[in-house]
XYZ file of C-alpha atoms in Angstrom:
505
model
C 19.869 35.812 -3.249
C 23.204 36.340 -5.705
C 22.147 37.169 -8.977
C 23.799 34.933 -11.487
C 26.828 37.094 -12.686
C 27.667 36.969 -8.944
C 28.060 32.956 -8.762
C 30.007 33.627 -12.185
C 32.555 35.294 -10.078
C 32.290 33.343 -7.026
C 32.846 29.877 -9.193
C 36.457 31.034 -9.431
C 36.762 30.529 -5.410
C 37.560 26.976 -4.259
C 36.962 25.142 -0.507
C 40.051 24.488 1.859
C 39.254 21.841 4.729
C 40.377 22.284 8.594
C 39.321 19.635 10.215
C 37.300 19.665 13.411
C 37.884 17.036 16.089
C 35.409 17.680 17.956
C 32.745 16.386 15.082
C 35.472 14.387 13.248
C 34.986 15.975 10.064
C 36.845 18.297 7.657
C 34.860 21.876 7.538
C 34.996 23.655 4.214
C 36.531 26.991 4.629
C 36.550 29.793 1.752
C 39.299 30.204 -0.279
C 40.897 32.283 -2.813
C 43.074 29.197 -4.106
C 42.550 28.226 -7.997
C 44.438 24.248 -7.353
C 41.398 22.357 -6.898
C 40.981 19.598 -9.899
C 37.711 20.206 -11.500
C 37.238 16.222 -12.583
C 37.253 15.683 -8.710
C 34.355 17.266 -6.876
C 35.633 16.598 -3.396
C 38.473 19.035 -4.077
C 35.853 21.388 -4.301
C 33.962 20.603 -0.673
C 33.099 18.368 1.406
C 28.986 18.806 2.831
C 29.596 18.503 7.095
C 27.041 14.984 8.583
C 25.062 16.444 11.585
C 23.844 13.528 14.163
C 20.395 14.786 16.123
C 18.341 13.124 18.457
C 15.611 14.783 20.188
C 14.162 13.538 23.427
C 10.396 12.287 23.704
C 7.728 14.721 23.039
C 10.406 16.906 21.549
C 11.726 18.373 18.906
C 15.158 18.009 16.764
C 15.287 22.102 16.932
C 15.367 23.319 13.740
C 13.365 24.784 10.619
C 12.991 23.346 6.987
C 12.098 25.063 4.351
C 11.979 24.666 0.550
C 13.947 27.287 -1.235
C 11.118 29.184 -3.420
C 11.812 29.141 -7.069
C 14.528 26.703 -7.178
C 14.893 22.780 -6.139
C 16.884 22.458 -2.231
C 15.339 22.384 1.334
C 16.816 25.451 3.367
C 17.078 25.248 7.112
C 15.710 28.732 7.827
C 15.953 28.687 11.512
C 18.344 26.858 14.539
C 16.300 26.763 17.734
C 18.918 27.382 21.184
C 20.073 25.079 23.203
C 19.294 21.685 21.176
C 20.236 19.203 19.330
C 20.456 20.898 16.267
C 22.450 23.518 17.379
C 25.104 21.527 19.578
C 25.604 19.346 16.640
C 26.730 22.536 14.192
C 23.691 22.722 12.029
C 23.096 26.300 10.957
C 20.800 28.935 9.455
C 21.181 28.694 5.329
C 22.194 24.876 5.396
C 21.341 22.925 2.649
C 20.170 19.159 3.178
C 21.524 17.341 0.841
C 20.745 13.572 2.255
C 18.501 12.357 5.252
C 20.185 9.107 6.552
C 21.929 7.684 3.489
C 19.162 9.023 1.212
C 20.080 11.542 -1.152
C 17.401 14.227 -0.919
C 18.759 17.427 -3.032
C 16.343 17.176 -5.532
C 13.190 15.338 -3.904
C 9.253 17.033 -3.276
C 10.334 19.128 -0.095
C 7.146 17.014 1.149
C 9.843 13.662 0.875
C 11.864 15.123 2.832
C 10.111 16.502 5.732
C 8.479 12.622 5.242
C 11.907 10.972 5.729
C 13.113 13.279 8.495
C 9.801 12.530 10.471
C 10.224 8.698 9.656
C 13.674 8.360 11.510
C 12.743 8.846 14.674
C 14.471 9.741 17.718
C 17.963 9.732 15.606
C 18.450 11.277 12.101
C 21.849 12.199 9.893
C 21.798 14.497 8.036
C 24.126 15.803 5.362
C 24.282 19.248 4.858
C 26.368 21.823 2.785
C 26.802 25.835 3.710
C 24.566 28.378 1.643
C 27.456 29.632 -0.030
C 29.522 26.407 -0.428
C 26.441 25.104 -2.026
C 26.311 27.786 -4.467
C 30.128 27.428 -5.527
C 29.936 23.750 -5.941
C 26.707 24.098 -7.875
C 28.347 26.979 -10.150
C 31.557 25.458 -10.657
C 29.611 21.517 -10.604
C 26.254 22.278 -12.591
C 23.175 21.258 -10.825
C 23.028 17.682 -11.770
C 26.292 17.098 -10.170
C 26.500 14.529 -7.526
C 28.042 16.805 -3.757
C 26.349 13.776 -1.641
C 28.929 10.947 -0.190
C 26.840 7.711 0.316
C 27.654 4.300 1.667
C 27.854 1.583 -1.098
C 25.111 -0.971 -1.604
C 25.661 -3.228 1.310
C 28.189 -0.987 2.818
C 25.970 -0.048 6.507
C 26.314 -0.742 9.843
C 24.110 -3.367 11.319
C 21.723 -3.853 14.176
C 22.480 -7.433 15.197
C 20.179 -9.260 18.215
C 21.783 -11.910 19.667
C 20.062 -14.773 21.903
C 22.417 -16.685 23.927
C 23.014 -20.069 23.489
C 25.457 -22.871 25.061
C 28.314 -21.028 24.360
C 26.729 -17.924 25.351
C 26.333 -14.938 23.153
C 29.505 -16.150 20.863
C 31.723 -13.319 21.028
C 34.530 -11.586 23.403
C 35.884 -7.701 23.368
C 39.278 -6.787 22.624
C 40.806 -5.465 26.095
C 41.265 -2.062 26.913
C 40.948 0.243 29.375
C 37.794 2.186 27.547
C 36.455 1.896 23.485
C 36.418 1.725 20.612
C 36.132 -1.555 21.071
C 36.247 -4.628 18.379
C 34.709 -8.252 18.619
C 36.020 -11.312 18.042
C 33.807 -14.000 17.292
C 33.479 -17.654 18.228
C 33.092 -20.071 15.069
C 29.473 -21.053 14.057
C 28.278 -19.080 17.529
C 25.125 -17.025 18.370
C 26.640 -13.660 17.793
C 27.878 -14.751 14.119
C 24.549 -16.693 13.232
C 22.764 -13.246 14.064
C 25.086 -11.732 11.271
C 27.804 -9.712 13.317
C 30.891 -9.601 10.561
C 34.230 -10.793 11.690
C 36.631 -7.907 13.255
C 33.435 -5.526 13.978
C 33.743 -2.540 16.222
C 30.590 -2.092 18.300
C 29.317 0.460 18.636
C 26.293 0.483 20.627
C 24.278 -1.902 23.123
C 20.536 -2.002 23.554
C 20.553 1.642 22.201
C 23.170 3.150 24.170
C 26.842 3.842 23.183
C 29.811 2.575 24.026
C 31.853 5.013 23.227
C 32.874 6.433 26.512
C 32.396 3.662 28.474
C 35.629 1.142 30.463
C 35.890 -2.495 29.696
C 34.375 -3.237 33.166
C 30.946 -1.274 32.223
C 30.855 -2.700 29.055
C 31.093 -6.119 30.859
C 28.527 -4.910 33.211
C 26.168 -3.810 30.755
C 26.121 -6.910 28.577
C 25.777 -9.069 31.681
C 22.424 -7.069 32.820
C 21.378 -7.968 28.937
C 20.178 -11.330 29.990
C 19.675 -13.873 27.974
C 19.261 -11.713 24.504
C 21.096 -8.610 23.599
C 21.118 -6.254 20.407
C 24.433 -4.862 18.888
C 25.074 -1.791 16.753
C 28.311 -2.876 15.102
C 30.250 -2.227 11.874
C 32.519 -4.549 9.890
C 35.874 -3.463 8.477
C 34.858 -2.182 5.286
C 32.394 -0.311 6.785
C 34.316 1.475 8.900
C 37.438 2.236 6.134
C 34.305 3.720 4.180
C 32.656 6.057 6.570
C 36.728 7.287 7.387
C 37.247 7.953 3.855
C 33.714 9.592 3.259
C 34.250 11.605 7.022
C 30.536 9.654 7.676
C 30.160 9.358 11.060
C 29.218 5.409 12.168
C 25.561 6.657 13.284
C 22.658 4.007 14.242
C 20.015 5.376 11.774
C 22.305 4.510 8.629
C 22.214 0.819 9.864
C 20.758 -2.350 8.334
C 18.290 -5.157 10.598
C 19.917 -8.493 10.805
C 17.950 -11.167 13.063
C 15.889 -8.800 14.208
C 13.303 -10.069 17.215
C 10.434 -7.873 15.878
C 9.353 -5.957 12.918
C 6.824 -3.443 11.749
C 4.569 -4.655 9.360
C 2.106 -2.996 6.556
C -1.190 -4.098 6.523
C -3.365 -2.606 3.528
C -7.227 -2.219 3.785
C -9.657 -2.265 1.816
C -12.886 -1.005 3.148
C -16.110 -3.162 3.343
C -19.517 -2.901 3.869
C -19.093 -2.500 7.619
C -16.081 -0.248 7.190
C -12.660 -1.300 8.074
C -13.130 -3.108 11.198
C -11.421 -1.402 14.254
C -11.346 1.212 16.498
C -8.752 3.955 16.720
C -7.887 5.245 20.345
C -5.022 7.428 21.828
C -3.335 6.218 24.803
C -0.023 5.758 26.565
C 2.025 2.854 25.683
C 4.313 0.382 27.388
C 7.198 2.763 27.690
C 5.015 6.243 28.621
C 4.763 7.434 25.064
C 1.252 8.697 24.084
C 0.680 6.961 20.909
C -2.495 5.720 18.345
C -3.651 2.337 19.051
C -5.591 -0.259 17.344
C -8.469 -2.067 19.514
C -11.406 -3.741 18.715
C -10.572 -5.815 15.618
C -13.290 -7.652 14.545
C -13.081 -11.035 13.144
C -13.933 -11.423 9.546
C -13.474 -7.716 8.399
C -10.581 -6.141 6.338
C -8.675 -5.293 9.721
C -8.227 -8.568 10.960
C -8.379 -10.308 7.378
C -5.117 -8.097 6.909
C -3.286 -9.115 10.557
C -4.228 -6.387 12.037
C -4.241 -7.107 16.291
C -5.305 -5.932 18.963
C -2.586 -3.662 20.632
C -0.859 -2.684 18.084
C 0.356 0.802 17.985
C 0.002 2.352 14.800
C 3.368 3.843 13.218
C 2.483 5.193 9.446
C -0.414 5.921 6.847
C 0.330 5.595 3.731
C 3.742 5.642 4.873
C 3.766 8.899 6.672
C 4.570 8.479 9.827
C 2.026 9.645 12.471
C 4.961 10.397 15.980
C 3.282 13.434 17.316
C -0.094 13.985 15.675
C -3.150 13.809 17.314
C -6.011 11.855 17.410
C -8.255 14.153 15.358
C -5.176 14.447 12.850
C -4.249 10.664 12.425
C -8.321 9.860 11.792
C -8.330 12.601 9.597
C -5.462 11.292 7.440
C -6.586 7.749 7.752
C -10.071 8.996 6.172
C -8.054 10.972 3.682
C -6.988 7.707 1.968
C -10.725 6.810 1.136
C -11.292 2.816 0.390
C -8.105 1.530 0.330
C -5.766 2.298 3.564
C -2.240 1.103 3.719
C -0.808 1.453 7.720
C 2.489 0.629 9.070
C 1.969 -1.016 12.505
C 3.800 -2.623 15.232
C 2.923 -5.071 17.698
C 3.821 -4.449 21.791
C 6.817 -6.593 21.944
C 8.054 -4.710 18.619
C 7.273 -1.551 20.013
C 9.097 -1.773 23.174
C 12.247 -3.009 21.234
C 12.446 0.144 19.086
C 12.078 2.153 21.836
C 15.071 0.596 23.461
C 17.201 0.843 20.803
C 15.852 4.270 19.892
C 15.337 4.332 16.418
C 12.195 3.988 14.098
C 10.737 0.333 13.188
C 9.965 2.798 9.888
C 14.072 2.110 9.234
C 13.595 -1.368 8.914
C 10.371 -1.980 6.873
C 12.658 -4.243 4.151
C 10.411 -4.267 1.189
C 7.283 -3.921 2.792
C 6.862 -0.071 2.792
C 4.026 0.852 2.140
C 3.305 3.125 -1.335
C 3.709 6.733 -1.067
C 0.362 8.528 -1.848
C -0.307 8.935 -5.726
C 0.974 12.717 -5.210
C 4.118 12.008 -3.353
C 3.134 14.197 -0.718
C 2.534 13.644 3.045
C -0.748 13.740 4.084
C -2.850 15.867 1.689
C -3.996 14.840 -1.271
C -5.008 17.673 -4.075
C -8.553 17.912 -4.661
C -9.315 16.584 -9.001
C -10.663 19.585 -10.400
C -12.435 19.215 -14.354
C -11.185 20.459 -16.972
C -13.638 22.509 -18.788
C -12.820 23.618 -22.490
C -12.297 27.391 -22.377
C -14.696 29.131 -24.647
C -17.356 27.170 -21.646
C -15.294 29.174 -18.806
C -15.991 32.478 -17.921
C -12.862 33.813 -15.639
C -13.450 37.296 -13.927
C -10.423 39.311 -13.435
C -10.660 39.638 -9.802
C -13.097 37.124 -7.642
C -16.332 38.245 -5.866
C -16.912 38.174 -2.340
C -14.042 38.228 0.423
C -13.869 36.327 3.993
C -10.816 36.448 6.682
C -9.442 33.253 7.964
C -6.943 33.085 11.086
C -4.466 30.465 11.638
C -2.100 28.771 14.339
C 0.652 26.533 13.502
C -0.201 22.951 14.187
C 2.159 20.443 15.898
C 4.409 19.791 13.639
C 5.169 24.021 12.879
C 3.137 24.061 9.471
C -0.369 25.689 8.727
C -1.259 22.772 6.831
C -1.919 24.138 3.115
C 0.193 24.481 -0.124
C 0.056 27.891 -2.515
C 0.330 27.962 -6.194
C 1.407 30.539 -8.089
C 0.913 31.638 -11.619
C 1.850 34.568 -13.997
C -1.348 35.592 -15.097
C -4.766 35.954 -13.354
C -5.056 36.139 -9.321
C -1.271 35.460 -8.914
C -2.094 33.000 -5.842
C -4.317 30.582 -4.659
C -4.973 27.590 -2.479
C -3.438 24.091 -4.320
C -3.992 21.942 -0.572
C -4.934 21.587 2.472
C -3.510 19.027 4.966
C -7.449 16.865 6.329
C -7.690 17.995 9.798
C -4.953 20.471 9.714
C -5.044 24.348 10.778
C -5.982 25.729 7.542
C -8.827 22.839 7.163
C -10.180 24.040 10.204
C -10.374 27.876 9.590
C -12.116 26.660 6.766
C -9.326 26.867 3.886
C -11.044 25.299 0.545
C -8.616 24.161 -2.833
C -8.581 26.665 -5.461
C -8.977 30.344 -2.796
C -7.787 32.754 -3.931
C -5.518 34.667 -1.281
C -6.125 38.682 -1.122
C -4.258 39.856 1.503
C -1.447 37.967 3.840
C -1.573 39.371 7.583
C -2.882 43.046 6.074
C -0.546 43.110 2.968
C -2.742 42.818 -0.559
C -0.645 39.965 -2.979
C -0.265 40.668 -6.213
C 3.054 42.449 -6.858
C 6.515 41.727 -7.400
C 7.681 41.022 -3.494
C 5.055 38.102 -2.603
C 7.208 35.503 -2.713
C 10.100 37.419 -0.680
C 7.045 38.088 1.934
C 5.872 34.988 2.092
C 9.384 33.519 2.360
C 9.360 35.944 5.656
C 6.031 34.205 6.843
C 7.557 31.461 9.290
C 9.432 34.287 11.472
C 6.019 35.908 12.453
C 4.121 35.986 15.188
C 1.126 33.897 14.587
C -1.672 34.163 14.291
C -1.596 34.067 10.504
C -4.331 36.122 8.808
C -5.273 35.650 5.464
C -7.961 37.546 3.252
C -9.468 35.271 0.842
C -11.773 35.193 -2.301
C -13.764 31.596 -2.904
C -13.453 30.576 -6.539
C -15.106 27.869 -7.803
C -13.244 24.623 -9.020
C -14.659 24.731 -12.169
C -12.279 26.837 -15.051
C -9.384 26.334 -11.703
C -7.190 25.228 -14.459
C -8.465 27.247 -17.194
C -6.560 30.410 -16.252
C -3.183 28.288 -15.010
C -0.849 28.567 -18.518
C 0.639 25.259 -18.795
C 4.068 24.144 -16.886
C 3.496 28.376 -15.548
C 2.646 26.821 -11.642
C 4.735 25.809 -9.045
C 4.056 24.383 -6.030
C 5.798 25.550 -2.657
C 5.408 25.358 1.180
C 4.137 28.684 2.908
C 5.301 27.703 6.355
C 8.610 26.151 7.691
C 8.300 22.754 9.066
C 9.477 22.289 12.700
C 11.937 19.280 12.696
């Protein structure tokens, strides 16, 4: 890591562009140059917009990781051969916005939430290591190195249902795209909110791009009698150009959308909640949690809850990938009150066609994020005794060894703190029905010894940092202290919270 008389020196170096067509972007190249105008940030850099999709059961192919001691996620690792890596991502990137949300400065937790939420498709917008550091020298860190689209300013995901005058809009002629529709007055295609002059961009989920006027044709002819457009208006387009955004599906907006998820919150009664959780393959082949059993008159089916659906989200987490044991786990986490994000079978299938998340288009029906803006743990409330009642040993009694394998998603499923004073580290969380909840990993453990090394001097954090590249399994040495006085020995504002593992994305 540069120390800070290095970025001193480095602020003096600027960003040239070459631009790329093969992603259709300007890439920031080093410079010595000193004729960039500091009121204007873009003559500084501009961050590069990586499109992934990952195919089912799969991951995007790369590693997050929050950068310890200072706010940014990190991708730490580019797996071969996938997405990630074909679209340019790289080892050192910094994510500065996941779709058209800016992310720089968001719990890493947020962001692993939101790139989990998107689905099949996700954008991100990412800066070099270096670059970052520059801009952020030269900049400050409050300053703003994210282009966004303006409020309003998205492509939209437009279903059309034929009527009389079919679906209500032709295609400019040519040989192959981009192509641009032109709409019939008061017809189906402008009623379902397609702008005038919009270039389309995909059909049912799949792209146009590279495809003749006569498979076009074809392909909105096999539609039927209903058909969903990706499209983008005029100023939409001018403003991605300008920004170098590329026109990508998960930035759109819903407009007459057939189906929709929809957040039901619970509220436990005396006969619990009311259904019955069960894993199983849905319509398309995609295992999935399911909802059965809803019985009339409790919370589940008080809060239109039906039978079938598949659920999405808890507490607005989404659950794509986890298990069974995982998803009752976090569902139980939430105690009383339960808020899920669920779609019905119709809506499911129609997401999975267009391949994207319903979670994209929940409107203003999200449900809350969980009171510690994290994903699926929730820290355990410890008292607060005063301290001439707590007696703190220096070093805690009694040892055990826990050993650990990464879960599904690439994390061990706990959170570290670390303090100045007193055993430098112990355990702040632990994910319900993760890894480390299941080798027995308590709140407020004090860690020993990391795979044979003993903590407690100067180059923990650099080892830890080093943690995600080993071989698991992970072996920790731990010390059980008790929740009481947890806080006693913690100098105020003197912890910080960050990830021990990578998160596989």
């Amino acid at each position: 890591m540069e120390k800070a008389a290095d970025l001193q020196d480095a602020a003096s170096l600027t960003l040239k562009f070459k631009f790329n067509p093969k992603l259709g972007i300007d890439n920031p190249v080093l410079s010595l140059a000193e004729d960039h105008d500091p009121s204007d940030p873009w003559s500084l850099e501009r961050p590069r917009f990586c499109l992934l999709s990952k195919e089912k059961g799969k991951s995007f192919g790369f590693h997050l990781q929050q950068e310890l001691g200072r706010a940014g996620h990190v991708v730490c690792r580019v797996d071969p051969g996938t997405s990630a890596q074909r679209q340019g991502l790289q080892e050192g990137d910094r994510i500065l916005a996941v779709n058209n949300d800016v992310v720089e400065h968001e719990d890493y937790a947020v962001v692993v939430r939101r790139i989990r939420a998107s689905g099949p498709r996700v954008l991100l917008t990412v800066l070099a290591r270096h670059a970052h550091d520059v801009a952020r020298a030269q900049l400050g860190e409050d300053a703003h190195l994210c282009p966004t689209l303006g409020p309003g300013v998205r492509p939209r995901l437009c279903h059309i249902v034929k009527d009389e005058g079919g679906f209500g809009f032709g295609v400019t002629h040519g040989n192959q795209g981009p192509f641009w529709l032109v709409l019939s007055t008061g017809g189906a295609a402008e009623r379902a909110g397609v702008p005038p002059g919009a270039r389309l961009l995909e059909v049912n989920g799949v792209s146009v791009e590279k495809l003749t006027h006569n498979q076009l044709t074809r392909k909105l002819w096999q539609s039927g009698q209903q058909v969903t457009l990706l499209v983008a208006g005029p100023e939409v387009e001018e403003q991605c150009r300008q920004l170098g955004l590329p026109l990508a599906a998960p930035l759109a907006e819903g407009w007459a959308l057939p189906n929709k998820p929809r957040c039901l919150h619970l509220e436990k009664g005396p006969q619990g909640f009311g259904f019955l959780l069960r894993e199983e393959k849905g319509p398309d082949g995609r295992p999935g949690q399911f909802l059965w059993e809803v019985d009339p008159g409790l919370p589940a089916k008080k809060a239109g809850m039906q039978a079938g659906d598949r659920l999405v989200a808890v507490a607005g987490e989404s659950v794509e990938g986890l298990g069974h044991e995982e998803t009752v786990s976090r569902i139980q986490a939430q105690g009383s009150c339960v808020s899920l994000i669920v779609v019905d079978p119709e809506a499911d299938r129609f997401f999975s066609m267009v391949r994207l998340s319903p979670l994209l288009f929940l409107e203003n029906t999200e449900a809350p994020a969980s009171p510690q803006g994290s994903s699926s743990a929730s820290l355990v409330e410890t008292e607060v005794p005063s301290l001439e009642d707590t007696v703190v040993p220096s070093v805690p009694l009694g040892s055990r060894q826990c050993f650990l394998y990464p879960g599904p998603g690439g994390g061990y499923g706990f959170r570290f703190s670390c303090v100045a004073s007193g055993p430098r580290l112990f355990i702040s969380q632990v994910t319900p029905g993760g890894s480390a909840a299941r080798a027995g990993l308590q709140v407020g453990d004090v860690i020993l010894e990391v795979n044979g090394y003993p903590v407690g001097g100067e180059n923990d954090l650099e080892r830890l940092q080093q943690l995600p590249e080993a071989e698991p399994p992970l072996c920790l040495k731990l010390a059980a202290r008790s929740l009481r006085g947890l806080e006693a020995w913690i100098p105020t504002g003197a912890a910080e919270d960050w990830a021990l593992a990578s998160d596989l994305l």
